[in-house]
Every structure is written in structure tokens, then in C-alpha cells.
mmCIF file of C-alpha atoms in Angstrom:
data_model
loop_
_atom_site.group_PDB
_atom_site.id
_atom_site.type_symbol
_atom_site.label_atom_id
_atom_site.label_comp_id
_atom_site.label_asym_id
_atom_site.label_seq_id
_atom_site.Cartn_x
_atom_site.Cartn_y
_atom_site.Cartn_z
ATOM 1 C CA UNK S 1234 46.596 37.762 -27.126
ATOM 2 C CA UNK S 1235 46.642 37.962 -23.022
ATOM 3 C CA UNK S 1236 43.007 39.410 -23.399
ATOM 4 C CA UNK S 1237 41.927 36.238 -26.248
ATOM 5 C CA UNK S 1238 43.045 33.764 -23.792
ATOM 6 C CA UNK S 1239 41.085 35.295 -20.647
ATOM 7 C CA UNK S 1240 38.030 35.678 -22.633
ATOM 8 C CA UNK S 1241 38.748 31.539 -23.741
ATOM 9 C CA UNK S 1242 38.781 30.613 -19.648
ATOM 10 C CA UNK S 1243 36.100 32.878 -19.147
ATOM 11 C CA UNK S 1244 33.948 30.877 -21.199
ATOM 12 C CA UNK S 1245 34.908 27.669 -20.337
ATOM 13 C CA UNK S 1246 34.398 28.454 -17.006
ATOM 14 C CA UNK S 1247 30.309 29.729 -16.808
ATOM 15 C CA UNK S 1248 28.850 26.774 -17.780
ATOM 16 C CA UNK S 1249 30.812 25.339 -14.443
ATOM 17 C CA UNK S 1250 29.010 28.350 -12.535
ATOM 18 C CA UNK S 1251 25.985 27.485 -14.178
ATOM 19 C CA UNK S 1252 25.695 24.223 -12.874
ATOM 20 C CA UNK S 1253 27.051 24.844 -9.127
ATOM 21 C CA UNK S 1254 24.474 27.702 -9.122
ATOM 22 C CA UNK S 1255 21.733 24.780 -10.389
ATOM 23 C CA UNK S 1256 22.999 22.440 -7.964
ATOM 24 C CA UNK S 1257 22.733 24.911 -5.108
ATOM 25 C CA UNK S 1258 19.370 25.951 -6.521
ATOM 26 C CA UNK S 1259 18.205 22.336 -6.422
ATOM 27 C CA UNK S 1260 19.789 21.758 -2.924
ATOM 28 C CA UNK S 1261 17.872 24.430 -1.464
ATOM 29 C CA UNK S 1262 14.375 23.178 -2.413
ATOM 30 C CA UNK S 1263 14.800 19.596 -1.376
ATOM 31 C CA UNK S 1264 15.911 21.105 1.599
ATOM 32 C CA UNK S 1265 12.701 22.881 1.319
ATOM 33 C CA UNK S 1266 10.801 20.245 0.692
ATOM 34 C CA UNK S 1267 12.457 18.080 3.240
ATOM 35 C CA UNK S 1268 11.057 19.948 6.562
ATOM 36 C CA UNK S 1269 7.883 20.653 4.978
ATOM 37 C CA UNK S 1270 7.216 16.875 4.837
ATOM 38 C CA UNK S 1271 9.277 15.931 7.878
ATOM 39 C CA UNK S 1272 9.089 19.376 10.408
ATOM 40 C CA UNK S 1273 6.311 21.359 9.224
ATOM 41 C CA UNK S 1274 3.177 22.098 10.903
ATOM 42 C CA UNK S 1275 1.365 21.956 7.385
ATOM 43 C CA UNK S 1276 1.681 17.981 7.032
ATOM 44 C CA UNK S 1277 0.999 16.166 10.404
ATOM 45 C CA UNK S 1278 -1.256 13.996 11.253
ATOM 46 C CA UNK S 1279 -4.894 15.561 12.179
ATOM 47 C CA UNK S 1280 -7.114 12.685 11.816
ATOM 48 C CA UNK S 1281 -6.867 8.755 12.399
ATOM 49 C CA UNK S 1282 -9.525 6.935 10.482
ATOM 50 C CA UNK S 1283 -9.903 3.593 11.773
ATOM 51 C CA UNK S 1284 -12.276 0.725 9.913
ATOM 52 C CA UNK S 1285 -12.957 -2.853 10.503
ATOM 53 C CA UNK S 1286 -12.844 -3.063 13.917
ATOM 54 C CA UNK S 1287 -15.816 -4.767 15.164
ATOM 55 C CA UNK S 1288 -15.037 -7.676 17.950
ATOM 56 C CA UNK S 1289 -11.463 -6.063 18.675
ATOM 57 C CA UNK S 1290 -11.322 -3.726 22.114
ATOM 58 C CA UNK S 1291 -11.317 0.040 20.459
ATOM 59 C CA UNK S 1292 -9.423 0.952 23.577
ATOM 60 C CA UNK S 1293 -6.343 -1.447 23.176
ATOM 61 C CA UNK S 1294 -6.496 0.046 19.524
ATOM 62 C CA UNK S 1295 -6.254 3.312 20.672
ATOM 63 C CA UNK S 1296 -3.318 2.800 22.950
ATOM 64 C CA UNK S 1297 -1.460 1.885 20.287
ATOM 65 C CA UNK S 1298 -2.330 4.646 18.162
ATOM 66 C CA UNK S 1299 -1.888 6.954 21.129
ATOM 67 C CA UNK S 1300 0.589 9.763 20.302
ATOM 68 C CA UNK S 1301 0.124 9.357 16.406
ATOM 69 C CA UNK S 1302 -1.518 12.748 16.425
ATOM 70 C CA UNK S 1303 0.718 15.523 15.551
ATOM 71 C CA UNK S 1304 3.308 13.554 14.194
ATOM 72 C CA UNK S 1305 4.576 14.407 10.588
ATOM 73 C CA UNK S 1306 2.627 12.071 8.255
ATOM 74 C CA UNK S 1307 5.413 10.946 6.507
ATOM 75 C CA UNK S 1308 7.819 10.135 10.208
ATOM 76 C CA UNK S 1309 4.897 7.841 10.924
ATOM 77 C CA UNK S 1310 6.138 4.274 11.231
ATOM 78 C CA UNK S 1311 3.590 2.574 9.701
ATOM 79 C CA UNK S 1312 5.437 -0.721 9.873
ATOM 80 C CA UNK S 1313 5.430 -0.267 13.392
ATOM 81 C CA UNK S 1314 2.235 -0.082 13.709
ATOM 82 C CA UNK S 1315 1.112 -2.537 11.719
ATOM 83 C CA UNK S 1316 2.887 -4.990 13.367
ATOM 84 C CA UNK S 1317 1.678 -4.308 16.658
ATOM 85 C CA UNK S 1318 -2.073 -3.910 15.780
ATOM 86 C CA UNK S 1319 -1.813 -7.629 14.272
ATOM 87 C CA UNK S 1320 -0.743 -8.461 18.049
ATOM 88 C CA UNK S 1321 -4.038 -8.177 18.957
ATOM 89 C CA UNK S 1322 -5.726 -11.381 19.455
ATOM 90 C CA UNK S 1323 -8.565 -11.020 16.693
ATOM 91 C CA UNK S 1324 -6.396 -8.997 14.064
ATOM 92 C CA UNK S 1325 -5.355 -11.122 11.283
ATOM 93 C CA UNK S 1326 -3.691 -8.386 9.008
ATOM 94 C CA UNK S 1327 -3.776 -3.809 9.468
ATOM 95 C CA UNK S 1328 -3.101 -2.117 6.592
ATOM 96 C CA UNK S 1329 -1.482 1.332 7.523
ATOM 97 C CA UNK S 1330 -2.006 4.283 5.052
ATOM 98 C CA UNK S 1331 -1.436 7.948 4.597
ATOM 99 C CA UNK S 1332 -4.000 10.339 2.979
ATOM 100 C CA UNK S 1333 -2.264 14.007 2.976
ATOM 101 C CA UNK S 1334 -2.369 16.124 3.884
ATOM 102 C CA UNK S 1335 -3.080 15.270 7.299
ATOM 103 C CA UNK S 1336 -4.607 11.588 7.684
ATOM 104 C CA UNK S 1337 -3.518 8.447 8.822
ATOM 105 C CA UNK S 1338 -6.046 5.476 7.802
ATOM 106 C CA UNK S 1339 -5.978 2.259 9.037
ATOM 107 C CA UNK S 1340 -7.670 -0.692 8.063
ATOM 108 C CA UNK S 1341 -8.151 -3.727 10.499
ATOM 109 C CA UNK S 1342 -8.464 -6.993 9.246
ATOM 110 C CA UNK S 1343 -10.169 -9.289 11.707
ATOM 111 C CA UNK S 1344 -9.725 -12.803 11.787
ATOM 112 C CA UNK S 1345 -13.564 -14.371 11.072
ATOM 113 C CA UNK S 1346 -14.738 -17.218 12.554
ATOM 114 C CA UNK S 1347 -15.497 -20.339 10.357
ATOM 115 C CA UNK S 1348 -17.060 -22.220 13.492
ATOM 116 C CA UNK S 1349 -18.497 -22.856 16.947
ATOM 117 C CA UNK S 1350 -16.868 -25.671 19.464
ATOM 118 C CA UNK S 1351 -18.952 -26.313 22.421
ATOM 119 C CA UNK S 1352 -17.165 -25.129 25.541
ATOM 120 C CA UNK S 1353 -17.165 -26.587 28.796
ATOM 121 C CA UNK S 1354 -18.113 -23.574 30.794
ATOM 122 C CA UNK S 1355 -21.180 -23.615 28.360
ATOM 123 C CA UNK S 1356 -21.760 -21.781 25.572
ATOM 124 C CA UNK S 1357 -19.620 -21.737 22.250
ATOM 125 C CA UNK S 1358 -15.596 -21.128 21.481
ATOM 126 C CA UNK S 1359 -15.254 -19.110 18.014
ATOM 127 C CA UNK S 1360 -12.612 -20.519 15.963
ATOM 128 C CA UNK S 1361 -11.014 -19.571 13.040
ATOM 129 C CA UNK S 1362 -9.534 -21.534 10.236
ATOM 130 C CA UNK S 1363 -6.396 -22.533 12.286
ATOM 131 C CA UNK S 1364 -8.611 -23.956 14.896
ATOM 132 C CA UNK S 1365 -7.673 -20.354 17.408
ATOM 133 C CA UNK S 1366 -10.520 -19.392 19.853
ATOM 134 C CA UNK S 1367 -11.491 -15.625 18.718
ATOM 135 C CA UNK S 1368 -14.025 -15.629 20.951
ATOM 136 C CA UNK S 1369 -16.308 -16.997 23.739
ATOM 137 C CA UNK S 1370 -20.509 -17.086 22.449
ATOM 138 C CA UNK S 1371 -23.880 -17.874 24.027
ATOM 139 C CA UNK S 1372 -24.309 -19.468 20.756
ATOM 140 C CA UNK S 1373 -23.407 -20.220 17.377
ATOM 141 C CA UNK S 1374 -24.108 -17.327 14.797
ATOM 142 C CA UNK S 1375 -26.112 -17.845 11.947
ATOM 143 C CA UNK S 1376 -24.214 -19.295 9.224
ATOM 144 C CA UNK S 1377 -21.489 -20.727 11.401
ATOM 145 C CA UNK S 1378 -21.302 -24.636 12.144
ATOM 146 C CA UNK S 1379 -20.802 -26.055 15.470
ATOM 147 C CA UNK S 1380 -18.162 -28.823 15.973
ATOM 148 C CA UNK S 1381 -19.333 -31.324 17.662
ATOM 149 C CA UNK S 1382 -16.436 -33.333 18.599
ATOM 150 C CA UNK S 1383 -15.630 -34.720 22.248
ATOM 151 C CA UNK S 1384 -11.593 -34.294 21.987
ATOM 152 C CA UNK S 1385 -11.334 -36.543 24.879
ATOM 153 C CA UNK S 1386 -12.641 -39.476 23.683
ATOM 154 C CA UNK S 1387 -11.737 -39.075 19.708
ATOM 155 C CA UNK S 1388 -8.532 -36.678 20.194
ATOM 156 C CA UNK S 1389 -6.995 -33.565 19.016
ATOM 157 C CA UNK S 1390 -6.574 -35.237 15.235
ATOM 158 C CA UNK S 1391 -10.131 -35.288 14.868
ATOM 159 C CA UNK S 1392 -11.470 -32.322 15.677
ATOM 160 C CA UNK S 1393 -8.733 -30.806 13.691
ATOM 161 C CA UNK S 1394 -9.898 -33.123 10.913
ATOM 162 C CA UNK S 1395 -13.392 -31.183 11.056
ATOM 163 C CA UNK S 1396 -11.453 -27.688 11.236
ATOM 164 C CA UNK S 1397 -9.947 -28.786 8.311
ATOM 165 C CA UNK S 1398 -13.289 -29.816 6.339
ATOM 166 C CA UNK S 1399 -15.148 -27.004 7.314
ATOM 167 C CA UNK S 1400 -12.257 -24.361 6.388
ATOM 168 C CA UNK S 1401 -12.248 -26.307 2.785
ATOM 169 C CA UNK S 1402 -16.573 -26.188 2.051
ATOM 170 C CA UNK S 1403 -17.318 -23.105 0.138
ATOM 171 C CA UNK S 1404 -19.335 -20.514 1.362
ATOM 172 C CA UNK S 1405 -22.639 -21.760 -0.034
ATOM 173 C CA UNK S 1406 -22.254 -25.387 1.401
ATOM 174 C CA UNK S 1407 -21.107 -23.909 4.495
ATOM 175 C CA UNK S 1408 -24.447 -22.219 4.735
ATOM 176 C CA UNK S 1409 -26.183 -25.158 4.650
ATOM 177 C CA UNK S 1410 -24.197 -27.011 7.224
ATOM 178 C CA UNK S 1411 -26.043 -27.109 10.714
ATOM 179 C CA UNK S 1412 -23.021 -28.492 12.595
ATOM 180 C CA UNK S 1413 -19.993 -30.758 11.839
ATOM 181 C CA UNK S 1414 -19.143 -34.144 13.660
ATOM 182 C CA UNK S 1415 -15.939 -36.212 13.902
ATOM 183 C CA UNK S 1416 -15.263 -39.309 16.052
ATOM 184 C CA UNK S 1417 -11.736 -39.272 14.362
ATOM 185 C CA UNK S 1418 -9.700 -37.995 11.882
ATOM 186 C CA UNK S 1419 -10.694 -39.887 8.613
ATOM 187 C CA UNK S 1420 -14.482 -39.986 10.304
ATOM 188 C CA UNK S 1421 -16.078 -36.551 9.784
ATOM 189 C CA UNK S 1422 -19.918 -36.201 9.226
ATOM 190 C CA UNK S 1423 -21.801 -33.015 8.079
ATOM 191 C CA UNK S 1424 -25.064 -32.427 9.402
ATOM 192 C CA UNK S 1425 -27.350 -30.314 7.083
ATOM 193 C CA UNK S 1426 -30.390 -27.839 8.182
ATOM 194 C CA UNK S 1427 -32.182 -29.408 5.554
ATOM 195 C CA UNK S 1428 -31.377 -32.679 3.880
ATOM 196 C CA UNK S 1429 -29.334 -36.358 4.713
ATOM 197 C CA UNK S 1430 -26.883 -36.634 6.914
ATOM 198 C CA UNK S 1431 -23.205 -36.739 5.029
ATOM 199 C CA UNK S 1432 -20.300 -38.711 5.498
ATOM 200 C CA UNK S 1433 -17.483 -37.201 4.582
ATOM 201 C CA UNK S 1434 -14.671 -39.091 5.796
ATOM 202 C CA UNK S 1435 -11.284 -37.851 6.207
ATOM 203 C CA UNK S 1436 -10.202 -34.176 5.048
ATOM 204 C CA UNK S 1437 -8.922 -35.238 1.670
ATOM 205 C CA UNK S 1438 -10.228 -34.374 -1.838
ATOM 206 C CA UNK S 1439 -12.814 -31.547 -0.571
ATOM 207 C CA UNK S 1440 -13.427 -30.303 -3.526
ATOM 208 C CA UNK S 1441 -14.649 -33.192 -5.389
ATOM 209 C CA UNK S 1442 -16.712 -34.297 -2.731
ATOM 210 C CA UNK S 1443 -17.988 -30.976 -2.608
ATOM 211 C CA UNK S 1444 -19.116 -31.325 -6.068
ATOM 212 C CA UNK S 1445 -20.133 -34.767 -6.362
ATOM 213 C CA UNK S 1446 -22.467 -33.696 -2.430
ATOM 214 C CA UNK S 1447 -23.891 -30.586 -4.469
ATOM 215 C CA UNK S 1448 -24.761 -32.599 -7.698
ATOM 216 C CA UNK S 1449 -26.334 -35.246 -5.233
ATOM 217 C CA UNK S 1450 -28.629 -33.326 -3.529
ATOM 218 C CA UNK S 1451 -29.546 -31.448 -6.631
ATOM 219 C CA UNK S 1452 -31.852 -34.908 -6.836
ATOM 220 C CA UNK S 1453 -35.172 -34.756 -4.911
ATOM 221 C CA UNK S 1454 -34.822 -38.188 -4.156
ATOM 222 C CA UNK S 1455 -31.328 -38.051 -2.433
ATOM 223 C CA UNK S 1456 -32.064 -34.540 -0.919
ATOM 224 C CA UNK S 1457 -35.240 -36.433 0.919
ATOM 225 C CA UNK S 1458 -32.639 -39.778 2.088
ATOM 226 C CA UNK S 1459 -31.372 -40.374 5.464
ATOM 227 C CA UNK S 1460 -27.812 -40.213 4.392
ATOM 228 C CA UNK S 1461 -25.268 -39.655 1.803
ATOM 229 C CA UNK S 1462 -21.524 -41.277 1.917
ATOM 230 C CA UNK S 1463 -19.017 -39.113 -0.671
ATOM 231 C CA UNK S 1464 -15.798 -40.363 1.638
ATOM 232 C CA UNK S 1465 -15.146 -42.192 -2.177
ATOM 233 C CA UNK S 1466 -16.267 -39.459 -3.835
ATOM 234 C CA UNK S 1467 -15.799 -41.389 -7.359
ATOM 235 C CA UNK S 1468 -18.770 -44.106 -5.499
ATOM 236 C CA UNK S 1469 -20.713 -42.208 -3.141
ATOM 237 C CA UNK S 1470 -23.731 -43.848 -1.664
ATOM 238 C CA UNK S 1471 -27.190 -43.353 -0.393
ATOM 239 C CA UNK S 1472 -29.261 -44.508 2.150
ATOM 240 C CA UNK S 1473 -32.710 -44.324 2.379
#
């Protein structure tokens, strides 16, 4: 009886072993596996591939990524990083990545510039969407309107006004805007390379004017007028 009851405990007792030997088992490789991804020489970082920058300084980019190399791939603080890149005064957004075994990508996303305003030390001021200088220019690129709009006389609201309608005309339009005039908020004109002068008005309903402009000059007769008024877009007008 003695040796019935031992052999009972016995058995209730292995499958207890068997799982503290399991758990012991599976202790020791995340261990493992823990200082191969965070202590290991196998997974640090190698190589930093860097893309989009194009008007940013390389060399304030670099200082930031200075000391990246070496570093476990998966300690880097990507975050971090991230966060400080978009410091930079033409970042708009860095997307931080890892590529094991040993590569850290990141991706700069610069802000663009959507037009020229014509500085007083000559030359052009970049701007982007918000109306922030990226950069100073000789000129305006191709594809990019100038601003022409004397803030002193017709005040910050208008040439935010013609931020505004510029940042809201699709990329084909845009195109075929030469430059972009305001004398006040609800008086912004477009300027074409080929075609009428618009009058656009204030920044409201851009995208039916957009359409009802587009449909316009579609007509030979109105592309070949002196100017076209969509400010009422549901009554535009033409002059000869």
C-alpha cells in the first residue's frame, strides 16, 4: 500500500517537472535571444542609408546620426531621431527604419516649395504651403509661381490670401500659373504663361473655380481674352 501511494505522488508530480523544466527551457532562449538582439556583435548597426535629402545640410544630418554606428539595431531610438531630424528647418516628416541585420534607413521628407515671394535683398524667398521661407533663390524654379504681393501696402492677410490659393490649385493649374497677385485678401489675381489674366477673388470655393477656370479656357475664344473673373464662380465673366 506505502509503495501504491508513492508511485500515485510520483505521478502526479512529473508533469509539474515537466513544465518547470519547459519553463526553464523557454527562459533560457529568450534570454538567448535577448542579447543577441540587444548585446551581440551579430545585429548592430553597419550601414545608415539616408534618402531624400536634397536642399537639407548633409552635415547637420550627420551630426545627428553621429554615433548610430555600432549600436544594436533594435536599442536604436528611432523616435529620437525622428524627432530631431524634423528639427531641421526644411524637414517636414523622417521616417526611421530598421533593415537587419545590420541597417538603419532613413527617409527624409522635405518640405517643397509651392512658391516664390520677391525678397528685398533681391532675389526670391521659397515658401511652402504655410507661407515658411525654405529657402533664399536667384529665381523662381520652373513650375513654381511668384507672389507678387507688396505686404506693406496690402498687409499680411493678403499675401496669405495668395498662399492660400496657390496651396489649393492642383498641380496642373499650378503649372500654368506664371505668378500670383493680391492687393488684399478677397482680391487675388492669377497670372497665366499663356492665356487671360484671372480674377480669383478671395480664397474660398477653390475647387469650383478651379473647374469652372479649366472648363473656360478649354474655349479658344476665352483662352485668347484679356481676362476671366470666376470670384462667382456660378457667373464668371470675360473680357475681351
Amino acid at each position: 500500500m506505502a509503495d501504491l501511494a508513492g508511485a500515485r505522488r510520483a505521478r502526479r508530480w512529473r508533469p509539474g517537472r515537466r513544465s518547470a523544466l519547459a519553463l526553464g527551457a523557454l527562459l533560457v532562449v529568450l534570454v538567448a535571444a535577448g542579447w543577441v538582439l540587444l548585446a551581440s556583435p551579430w545585429l548592430r548597426v553597419e550601414q545608415v542609408r539616408t534618402t531624400g535629402v536634397e536642399r537639407t545640410d548633409p552635415a547637420a544630418v550627420q551630426r545627428i546620426l553621429a554615433g548610430v554606428d555600432g549600436t544594436p539595431l533594435a536599442r536604436v531610438d528611432a523616435r529620437s531621431l525622428s524627432r530631431r531630424l524634423s528639427a531641421l528647418p526644411l524637414v517636414q516628416t523622417v521616417d526611421v527604419s530598421r533593415s537587419w541585420p545590420s541597417t538603419l534607413v532613413v527617409a527624409v521628407h522635405e518640405r517643397q516649395a509651392v512658391a516664390a515671394v520677391p525678397s528685398t535683398a533681391g532675389g526670391v524667398d521659397l515658401v511652402d504651403g504655410d507661407g515658411n521661407v525654405l529657402v533664399h533663390a536667384d529665381a523662381a524654379p520652373a513650375g513654381v509661381p511668384t507672389l507678387d504681393v507688396d505686404v506693406t501696402k496690402a498687409g499680411g492677410a493678403a499675401l496669405q490670401a495668395a498662399i492660400a490659393v496657390n496651396a489649393s490649385l492642383g498641380d496642373q493649374l499650378r503649372s500654368e500659373v506664371a505668378s500670383i497677385s493680391a492687393t488684399g485678401q478677397d482680391a487675388v489675381t492669377l497670372r497665366l504663361t499663356k492665356g487671360p489674366t484671372v480674377v480669383w477673388g478671395d480664397a474660398s470655393r477653390p475647387e469650383r473655380k478651379a473647374e469652372v477656370l479649366v472648363r473656360m479656357l478649354a474655349d479658344p475664344t476665352v483662352a485668347a481674352a484679356g481676362s476671366v473673373d470666376v470670384s462667382a464662380p456660378d457667373a464668371p465673366a470675360v473680357t475681351p
